[in-house]
Amino acid sequence: MATVELETISNCTHSEDEKAVATGEEVVSTEHYIKHPLQNRWALWFFKNDKSKTWQANLRLISKFDTVEDFWALYNHIQLSSNLMSGCDYSLFKDGIEPMWEDERNKQGGRWLITLTKQQRRSDLDKFWLETLLCLIGEAFDDHSDDVCGAVVNIRTKGDKIAIWTTDYENKDAITHIGRVYKERLGVQQKVIIGYQSHADTATKSGSTTKNTFVV
Ligand code: MGP
């Protein structure tokens, strides 16, 4: 196997992917050593419910990544959602957006909420969460991917939840497009309705349910 000068590697940009680098003896395609960049850098957060601390103090940044390879390295290194203790969350958000209602990019936003039955922890939770992660890092929502802030999985005894958070609860076009694509990607049956709720409503709700601003 021929070695490639470090300088050569750092001088190669992604746009040169298809080019090959002549090393004298052998031609090595950049495909073999350039990681595949994602459109955005993402941050994975973990929440552990310690009742002696505030909600925000229980939130911890795990790590950030911006390539396909680093995503899988992280994903394969951490526990599946279904193995987490009740009360824990994972959140994946674009770098620079904190996974909380208070962030500038979330405070006028809301979420598409998938509520799971207790039985679905075994059958659907991990595959739905992985599909959600792939929708995010793969920018699956076409022109409306810019509206996506992140996603959260809540592990709860009463039933787990997965949600995609978007930035503007008034952006009906973006929200409905994201909701339709998301529902299809998860393979949720057409007759099952999922709802979008603003964070403002969620944060101020009095009962156990929040009104849906949109449904698909
Ligand atoms: P939760 O963890 O989103 O859902 O919110 P859970 O545990 O299923 O509870 P439920 O009320 O939806 O049935 C639980 C609590 O955590 C909220 O009532 C808030 O007190 C706090 N919390 C949750 N989030 C997402 C935030 C946030 O973004 N900011 C702040 N300050 N508190 C939050």
Tab-separated table of C-alpha atoms and ligand atoms in Angstrom:
chain	number	residue	atom	x	y	z
A	1	MET	CA	0.000	0.000	0.000
A	2	ALA	CA	1.512	3.299	-1.037
A	3	THR	CA	1.677	6.097	1.492
A	4	VAL	CA	0.321	9.539	0.715
A	5	GLU	CA	2.053	12.676	1.988
A	6	LEU	CA	0.012	14.387	4.710
A	7	GLU	CA	0.326	17.645	2.846
A	8	THR	CA	-1.295	16.050	-0.190
A	9	ILE	CA	-4.218	14.913	1.964
A	10	SER	CA	-4.796	18.276	3.576
A	11	ASN	CA	-4.610	20.003	0.222
A	12	CYS	CA	-7.375	17.815	-1.182
A	13	THR	CA	-10.837	19.243	-0.972
A	14	HIS	CA	-14.021	17.231	-1.224
A	15	SER	CA	-14.598	18.520	-4.752
A	16	GLU	CA	-11.524	16.539	-5.759
A	17	ASP	CA	-13.117	13.286	-4.649
A	18	GLU	CA	-13.128	11.825	-8.117
A	19	LYS	CA	-9.519	12.705	-8.810
A	20	ALA	CA	-6.724	10.333	-8.085
A	21	VAL	CA	-3.430	11.236	-6.523
A	22	ALA	CA	-0.335	9.922	-8.276
A	23	THR	CA	2.155	8.662	-5.727
A	24	GLY	CA	4.816	7.383	-8.083
A	25	GLU	CA	4.197	3.665	-7.742
A	26	GLU	CA	0.463	3.543	-7.240
A	27	VAL	CA	-2.582	5.727	-7.833
A	28	VAL	CA	-4.734	6.156	-4.730
A	29	SER	CA	-8.272	7.492	-5.090
A	30	THR	CA	-9.160	10.214	-2.591
A	31	GLU	CA	-12.274	8.096	-1.946
A	32	HIS	CA	-10.071	5.874	0.233
A	33	TYR	CA	-9.020	8.447	2.768
A	34	ILE	CA	-11.368	11.443	2.703
A	35	LYS	CA	-14.251	11.088	5.169
A	36	HIS	CA	-17.663	11.866	3.711
A	37	PRO	CA	-18.701	15.327	4.907
A	38	LEU	CA	-22.215	16.051	6.129
A	39	GLN	CA	-23.957	19.262	5.190
A	40	ASN	CA	-24.082	20.293	8.855
A	41	ARG	CA	-22.063	19.663	11.990
A	42	TRP	CA	-24.230	17.970	14.641
A	43	ALA	CA	-24.024	17.721	18.423
A	44	LEU	CA	-25.312	14.749	20.413
A	45	TRP	CA	-26.578	15.513	23.926
A	46	PHE	CA	-27.579	13.275	26.823
A	47	PHE	CA	-30.069	14.071	29.577
A	48	LYS	CA	-30.112	12.133	32.852
A	49	ASN	CA	-32.894	12.854	35.285
A	50	ASP	CA	-31.198	13.791	38.569
A	51	LYS	CA	-33.934	15.410	40.625
A	52	SER	CA	-31.412	17.245	42.840
A	53	LYS	CA	-30.391	19.344	39.808
A	54	THR	CA	-32.172	21.767	37.500
A	55	TRP	CA	-33.395	20.543	34.113
A	56	GLN	CA	-30.638	22.433	32.293
A	57	ALA	CA	-27.896	21.130	34.612
A	58	ASN	CA	-28.904	17.555	33.730
A	59	LEU	CA	-28.159	18.123	30.064
A	60	ARG	CA	-24.677	17.092	28.851
A	61	LEU	CA	-22.974	17.394	25.481
A	62	ILE	CA	-21.599	14.009	24.409
A	63	SER	CA	-19.806	14.871	21.177
A	64	LYS	CA	-19.977	16.610	17.802
A	65	PHE	CA	-19.421	15.210	14.313
A	66	ASP	CA	-19.599	16.377	10.722
A	67	THR	CA	-18.815	13.284	8.673
A	68	VAL	CA	-20.702	10.077	7.916
A	69	GLU	CA	-17.860	8.001	9.375
A	70	ASP	CA	-17.774	9.951	12.646
A	71	PHE	CA	-21.553	9.649	12.960
A	72	TRP	CA	-21.363	5.824	12.768
A	73	ALA	CA	-18.361	5.713	15.106
A	74	LEU	CA	-20.383	7.624	17.700
A	75	TYR	CA	-23.632	5.740	17.094
A	76	ASN	CA	-21.887	2.365	17.446
A	77	HIS	CA	-20.158	3.486	20.636
A	78	ILE	CA	-23.208	4.543	22.656
A	79	GLN	CA	-26.123	2.654	24.189
A	80	LEU	CA	-29.271	2.063	22.169
A	81	SER	CA	-32.160	4.224	23.390
A	82	SER	CA	-34.012	1.087	24.530
A	83	ASN	CA	-31.169	0.358	27.002
A	84	LEU	CA	-31.315	3.772	28.688
A	85	MET	CA	-32.909	4.275	32.084
A	86	SER	CA	-36.325	5.841	32.265
A	87	GLY	CA	-36.081	9.625	32.463
A	88	CYS	CA	-33.123	9.819	30.046
A	89	ASP	CA	-33.070	11.581	26.676
A	90	TYR	CA	-30.768	11.759	23.671
A	91	SER	CA	-30.901	14.928	21.580
A	92	LEU	CA	-29.211	15.530	18.240
A	93	PHE	CA	-29.088	19.202	17.273
A	94	LYS	CA	-27.294	21.293	14.710
A	95	ASP	CA	-24.072	22.679	16.132
A	96	GLY	CA	-24.831	26.024	17.770
A	97	ILE	CA	-28.437	25.191	18.748
A	98	GLU	CA	-28.964	24.020	22.332
A	99	PRO	CA	-31.612	21.286	22.723
A	100	MET	CA	-33.966	23.452	24.769
A	101	TRP	CA	-37.000	25.673	24.234
A	102	GLU	CA	-34.987	28.722	25.300
A	103	ASP	CA	-32.526	28.662	22.381
A	104	GLU	CA	-33.030	31.530	19.875
A	105	ARG	CA	-33.691	29.004	17.080
A	106	ASN	CA	-36.212	27.012	19.170
A	107	LYS	CA	-38.183	29.617	21.029
A	108	GLN	CA	-40.576	30.334	18.135
A	109	GLY	CA	-40.502	26.685	17.096
A	110	GLY	CA	-42.232	23.418	17.761
A	111	ARG	CA	-42.019	19.675	17.230
A	112	TRP	CA	-43.476	16.784	15.283
A	113	LEU	CA	-44.176	14.330	18.089
A	114	ILE	CA	-44.226	10.538	17.789
A	115	THR	CA	-45.673	8.964	20.925
A	116	LEU	CA	-44.931	5.283	21.356
A	117	THR	CA	-46.832	2.647	23.274
A	118	LYS	CA	-44.948	0.687	25.936
A	119	GLN	CA	-44.809	-2.293	23.548
A	120	GLN	CA	-43.148	-0.172	20.867
A	121	ARG	CA	-39.998	0.197	22.992
A	122	ARG	CA	-39.140	-3.343	21.892
A	123	SER	CA	-40.478	-3.254	18.347
A	124	ASP	CA	-39.938	0.309	17.089
A	125	LEU	CA	-38.013	2.649	19.399
A	126	ASP	CA	-34.446	1.993	18.232
A	127	LYS	CA	-35.295	1.775	14.541
A	128	PHE	CA	-37.455	4.940	14.667
A	129	TRP	CA	-34.668	6.851	16.470
A	130	LEU	CA	-32.009	5.685	14.002
A	131	GLU	CA	-34.263	6.635	11.077
A	132	THR	CA	-34.811	10.037	12.706
A	133	LEU	CA	-31.030	10.542	13.009
A	134	LEU	CA	-30.551	9.550	9.360
A	135	CYS	CA	-33.305	11.968	8.248
A	136	LEU	CA	-31.471	14.762	10.063
A	137	ILE	CA	-27.891	14.154	9.003
A	138	GLY	CA	-28.986	13.228	5.464
A	139	GLU	CA	-31.002	16.478	5.157
A	140	ALA	CA	-34.044	14.458	4.094
A	141	PHE	CA	-36.487	17.356	3.989
A	142	ASP	CA	-35.269	18.920	0.746
A	143	ASP	CA	-35.544	22.731	0.659
A	144	HIS	CA	-37.066	22.699	4.134
A	145	SER	CA	-34.162	21.018	5.945
A	146	ASP	CA	-32.982	24.481	7.046
A	147	ASP	CA	-36.035	24.689	9.303
A	148	VAL	CA	-34.919	21.588	11.227
A	149	CYS	CA	-33.160	22.294	14.524
A	150	GLY	CA	-32.776	18.765	15.857
A	151	ALA	CA	-34.491	15.743	17.350
A	152	VAL	CA	-35.090	14.300	20.808
A	153	VAL	CA	-35.874	10.846	22.155
A	154	ASN	CA	-37.418	10.693	25.644
A	155	ILE	CA	-37.276	7.353	27.478
A	156	ARG	CA	-40.292	7.302	29.786
A	157	THR	CA	-42.132	4.591	31.740
A	158	LYS	CA	-45.475	5.993	30.589
A	159	GLY	CA	-44.408	5.628	26.923
A	160	ASP	CA	-41.354	6.800	24.986
A	161	LYS	CA	-41.428	9.823	22.663
A	162	ILE	CA	-39.449	10.879	19.622
A	163	ALA	CA	-39.698	14.352	18.089
A	164	ILE	CA	-38.202	16.470	15.345
A	165	TRP	CA	-37.879	20.109	16.370
A	166	THR	CA	-38.269	22.889	13.797
A	167	THR	CA	-37.519	26.573	14.126
A	168	ASP	CA	-40.740	28.392	13.199
A	169	TYR	CA	-44.216	27.209	14.189
A	170	GLU	CA	-45.729	29.621	11.659
A	171	ASN	CA	-43.860	28.146	8.667
A	172	LYS	CA	-46.700	25.910	7.531
A	173	ASP	CA	-45.050	24.834	4.234
A	174	ALA	CA	-41.870	23.680	5.919
A	175	ILE	CA	-43.673	22.013	8.813
A	176	THR	CA	-46.138	20.058	6.694
A	177	HIS	CA	-43.446	18.950	4.242
A	178	ILE	CA	-41.210	17.796	7.096
A	179	GLY	CA	-44.139	16.004	8.771
A	180	ARG	CA	-45.175	14.148	5.602
A	181	VAL	CA	-41.639	13.038	4.729
A	182	TYR	CA	-40.928	12.057	8.346
A	183	LYS	CA	-44.073	9.954	8.648
A	184	GLU	CA	-43.239	8.168	5.396
A	185	ARG	CA	-39.611	7.563	6.398
A	186	LEU	CA	-40.731	6.004	9.687
A	187	GLY	CA	-43.225	3.834	7.835
A	188	VAL	CA	-46.090	5.101	9.991
A	189	GLN	CA	-49.411	4.008	8.497
A	190	GLN	CA	-51.373	6.751	6.692
A	191	LYS	CA	-54.356	6.336	9.037
A	192	VAL	CA	-52.170	7.086	12.080
A	193	ILE	CA	-52.178	10.836	12.709
A	194	ILE	CA	-49.131	12.623	14.075
A	195	GLY	CA	-49.251	16.129	15.520
A	196	TYR	CA	-47.066	19.251	15.571
A	197	GLN	CA	-47.063	21.363	18.700
A	198	SER	CA	-45.406	24.694	19.406
A	199	HIS	CA	-42.893	24.723	22.268
A	200	ALA	CA	-44.723	27.733	23.691
A	201	ASP	CA	-47.861	25.573	24.059
A	202	THR	CA	-45.876	22.593	25.403
A	203	ALA	CA	-44.086	24.763	27.975
A	204	THR	CA	-47.299	26.328	29.262
A	205	LYS	CA	-49.687	23.365	29.001
A	206	SER	CA	-51.858	22.769	32.027
A	207	GLY	CA	-53.136	19.219	31.413
A	208	SER	CA	-51.345	16.177	30.051
A	209	THR	CA	-51.842	16.987	26.368
A	210	THR	CA	-50.859	19.926	24.176
A	211	LYS	CA	-53.025	21.068	21.260
A	212	ASN	CA	-51.818	20.190	17.774
A	213	THR	CA	-51.069	23.170	15.521
A	214	PHE	CA	-50.718	20.879	12.487
A	215	VAL	CA	-51.397	17.201	11.808
A	216	VAL	CA	-50.378	14.828	9.017
B	1	MGP	P1	-40.024	16.399	28.980
B	1	MGP	O1	-38.766	15.789	29.483
B	1	MGP	O2	-39.985	17.014	27.625
B	1	MGP	O3	-41.221	15.354	28.957
B	1	MGP	O4	-40.489	17.539	29.974
B	1	MGP	P2	-41.796	14.330	30.055
B	1	MGP	O5	-40.768	13.988	31.080
B	1	MGP	O6	-42.428	13.214	29.307
B	1	MGP	O7	-42.917	15.173	30.789
B	1	MGP	P3	-44.323	15.680	30.216
B	1	MGP	O8	-44.565	16.952	30.988
B	1	MGP	O9	-44.197	15.925	28.751
B	1	MGP	O10	-45.331	14.621	30.520
B	1	MGP	C1	-40.511	17.361	31.378
B	1	MGP	C2	-40.168	18.660	32.044
B	1	MGP	O11	-38.774	18.966	31.783
B	1	MGP	C3	-40.900	19.886	31.572
B	1	MGP	O12	-42.157	20.053	32.194
B	1	MGP	C4	-39.939	20.983	31.962
B	1	MGP	O13	-40.030	21.243	33.343
B	1	MGP	C5	-38.591	20.358	31.691
B	1	MGP	N1	-38.158	20.688	30.315
B	1	MGP	C6	-38.304	19.940	29.198
B	1	MGP	N2	-37.776	20.596	28.151
B	1	MGP	C7	-37.720	20.108	26.790
B	1	MGP	C8	-37.297	21.789	28.601
B	1	MGP	C9	-36.645	22.892	27.970
B	1	MGP	O14	-36.396	22.915	26.768
B	1	MGP	N3	-36.307	23.911	28.771
B	1	MGP	C10	-36.559	23.909	30.118
B	1	MGP	N4	-36.224	24.961	30.847
B	1	MGP	N5	-37.182	22.880	30.734
B	1	MGP	C11	-37.545	21.827	29.979
